[in-house]
Amino acid sequence: MAEKLLLGSFLPMYNRLQRYPPPPNIAPANRPTPALRPNPATVVEVEEKPRLQVDFKPAHQKVAIRAYSIFINEGARHGFDLRHWLEAELQLVAEHKVA
């Protein structure tokens, strides 16, 4: 008797599920979801700018002297040592290219 009651209460719900299938955006549980592919219309190709290639590397001592002079010329403010060093390297490379 309990089996008939259980089956009887399940049938209306099963019939309702058959009439109204799940929306298409919900994938069935037993089927793997497809991998997302990029839309070709949204893919943007960006041209890469050519990078400046420097074959010349100034000597460590020359960079140190130039960085120290930049340090003195800017008022001997501490905390900008990396900026002074990189600026000194850039100046020496630029001077080498001009010569």
mmCIF file of C-alpha atoms in Angstrom:
data_model
loop_
_atom_site.group_PDB
_atom_site.id
_atom_site.type_symbol
_atom_site.label_atom_id
_atom_site.label_comp_id
_atom_site.label_asym_id
_atom_site.label_seq_id
_atom_site.Cartn_x
_atom_site.Cartn_y
_atom_site.Cartn_z
ATOM 1 C CA MET A 1 0.000 0.000 0.000
ATOM 2 C CA ALA A 2 2.845 2.321 0.820
ATOM 3 C CA GLU A 3 4.397 1.632 -2.588
ATOM 4 C CA LYS A 4 1.215 2.644 -4.398
ATOM 5 C CA LEU A 5 0.988 5.834 -2.392
ATOM 6 C CA LEU A 6 4.611 6.703 -3.119
ATOM 7 C CA LEU A 7 4.252 5.953 -6.836
ATOM 8 C CA GLY A 8 0.962 7.796 -6.984
ATOM 9 C CA SER A 9 2.464 10.954 -5.470
ATOM 10 C CA PHE A 10 5.496 10.801 -7.770
ATOM 11 C CA LEU A 11 3.665 10.453 -11.090
ATOM 12 C CA PRO A 12 2.151 13.958 -11.236
ATOM 13 C CA MET A 13 5.541 15.472 -10.539
ATOM 14 C CA TYR A 14 7.207 13.261 -13.189
ATOM 15 C CA ASN A 15 4.587 14.242 -15.749
ATOM 16 C CA ARG A 16 5.148 17.908 -14.995
ATOM 17 C CA LEU A 17 8.914 17.494 -15.559
ATOM 18 C CA GLN A 18 8.284 15.890 -18.933
ATOM 19 C CA ARG A 19 6.004 18.732 -20.052
ATOM 20 C CA TYR A 20 8.382 21.468 -18.931
ATOM 21 C CA PRO A 21 11.987 20.539 -19.736
ATOM 22 C CA PRO A 22 14.744 22.537 -18.072
ATOM 23 C CA PRO A 23 15.822 25.746 -19.805
ATOM 24 C CA PRO A 24 18.557 25.339 -22.445
ATOM 25 C CA ASN A 25 21.170 27.198 -20.384
ATOM 26 C CA ILE A 26 21.159 24.430 -17.756
ATOM 27 C CA ALA A 27 23.226 21.442 -18.885
ATOM 28 C CA PRO A 28 22.051 17.963 -17.921
ATOM 29 C CA ALA A 29 23.927 16.484 -14.982
ATOM 30 C CA ASN A 30 25.266 13.487 -16.923
ATOM 31 C CA ARG A 31 26.649 15.559 -19.834
ATOM 32 C CA PRO A 32 29.871 17.580 -19.457
ATOM 33 C CA THR A 33 29.564 21.260 -20.201
ATOM 34 C CA PRO A 34 31.281 22.373 -23.412
ATOM 35 C CA ALA A 35 34.437 24.444 -23.106
ATOM 36 C CA LEU A 36 33.962 28.142 -23.679
ATOM 37 C CA ARG A 37 35.478 29.325 -26.922
ATOM 38 C CA PRO A 38 36.360 32.955 -27.533
ATOM 39 C CA ASN A 39 34.081 34.747 -29.911
ATOM 40 C CA PRO A 40 36.094 35.545 -33.062
ATOM 41 C CA ALA A 41 34.482 38.966 -33.216
ATOM 42 C CA THR A 42 35.847 39.916 -29.794
ATOM 43 C CA VAL A 43 39.430 38.760 -30.378
ATOM 44 C CA VAL A 44 41.629 41.765 -31.066
ATOM 45 C CA GLU A 45 45.119 41.358 -32.409
ATOM 46 C CA VAL A 46 47.581 43.939 -31.169
ATOM 47 C CA GLU A 47 50.759 44.638 -33.047
ATOM 48 C CA GLU A 48 53.756 44.489 -30.791
ATOM 49 C CA LYS A 49 56.034 47.481 -31.033
ATOM 50 C CA PRO A 50 59.633 46.662 -31.847
ATOM 51 C CA ARG A 51 61.746 46.832 -28.741
ATOM 52 C CA LEU A 52 64.919 48.822 -28.577
ATOM 53 C CA GLN A 53 67.824 46.414 -28.548
ATOM 54 C CA VAL A 54 70.959 47.724 -26.961
ATOM 55 C CA ASP A 55 74.176 45.936 -27.771
ATOM 56 C CA PHE A 56 76.304 48.405 -25.833
ATOM 57 C CA LYS A 57 76.578 48.036 -22.078
ATOM 58 C CA PRO A 58 78.497 50.781 -20.293
ATOM 59 C CA ALA A 59 81.137 49.896 -17.744
ATOM 60 C CA HIS A 60 80.023 49.613 -14.137
ATOM 61 C CA GLN A 61 82.431 52.293 -12.930
ATOM 62 C CA LYS A 62 81.295 54.804 -15.583
ATOM 63 C CA VAL A 63 77.650 54.234 -14.645
ATOM 64 C CA ALA A 64 78.483 54.664 -10.957
ATOM 65 C CA ILE A 65 80.277 57.959 -11.582
ATOM 66 C CA ARG A 66 77.435 59.276 -13.769
ATOM 67 C CA ALA A 67 74.787 58.159 -11.241
ATOM 68 C CA TYR A 68 76.686 59.931 -8.465
ATOM 69 C CA SER A 69 76.839 63.143 -10.496
ATOM 70 C CA ILE A 70 73.080 62.918 -11.116
ATOM 71 C CA PHE A 71 72.593 62.347 -7.383
ATOM 72 C CA ILE A 72 74.631 65.488 -6.558
ATOM 73 C CA ASN A 73 72.938 67.598 -9.266
ATOM 74 C CA GLU A 74 69.483 66.720 -7.923
ATOM 75 C CA GLY A 75 70.309 67.980 -4.458
ATOM 76 C CA ALA A 76 71.743 64.796 -2.898
ATOM 77 C CA ARG A 77 68.287 63.464 -2.042
ATOM 78 C CA HIS A 78 68.447 59.885 -0.797
ATOM 79 C CA GLY A 79 66.037 57.137 -1.859
ATOM 80 C CA PHE A 80 66.319 57.607 -5.626
ATOM 81 C CA ASP A 81 69.416 55.496 -6.210
ATOM 82 C CA LEU A 82 67.804 53.102 -8.689
ATOM 83 C CA ARG A 83 66.371 55.961 -10.729
ATOM 84 C CA HIS A 84 69.767 57.686 -10.769
ATOM 85 C CA TRP A 85 71.480 54.466 -11.845
ATOM 86 C CA LEU A 86 69.030 53.767 -14.679
ATOM 87 C CA GLU A 87 69.162 57.349 -15.874
ATOM 88 C CA ALA A 88 72.963 57.195 -15.917
ATOM 89 C CA GLU A 89 72.858 54.004 -17.992
ATOM 90 C CA LEU A 90 70.412 55.595 -20.445
ATOM 91 C CA GLN A 91 72.577 58.665 -20.833
ATOM 92 C CA LEU A 92 75.715 56.621 -21.495
ATOM 93 C CA VAL A 93 73.930 54.404 -24.051
ATOM 94 C CA ALA A 94 72.523 57.491 -25.799
ATOM 95 C CA GLU A 95 75.955 59.073 -25.913
ATOM 96 C CA HIS A 96 77.391 55.882 -27.388
ATOM 97 C CA LYS A 97 74.749 55.801 -30.142
ATOM 98 C CA VAL A 98 75.357 59.421 -31.100
ATOM 99 C CA ALA A 99 79.116 58.896 -31.324
#
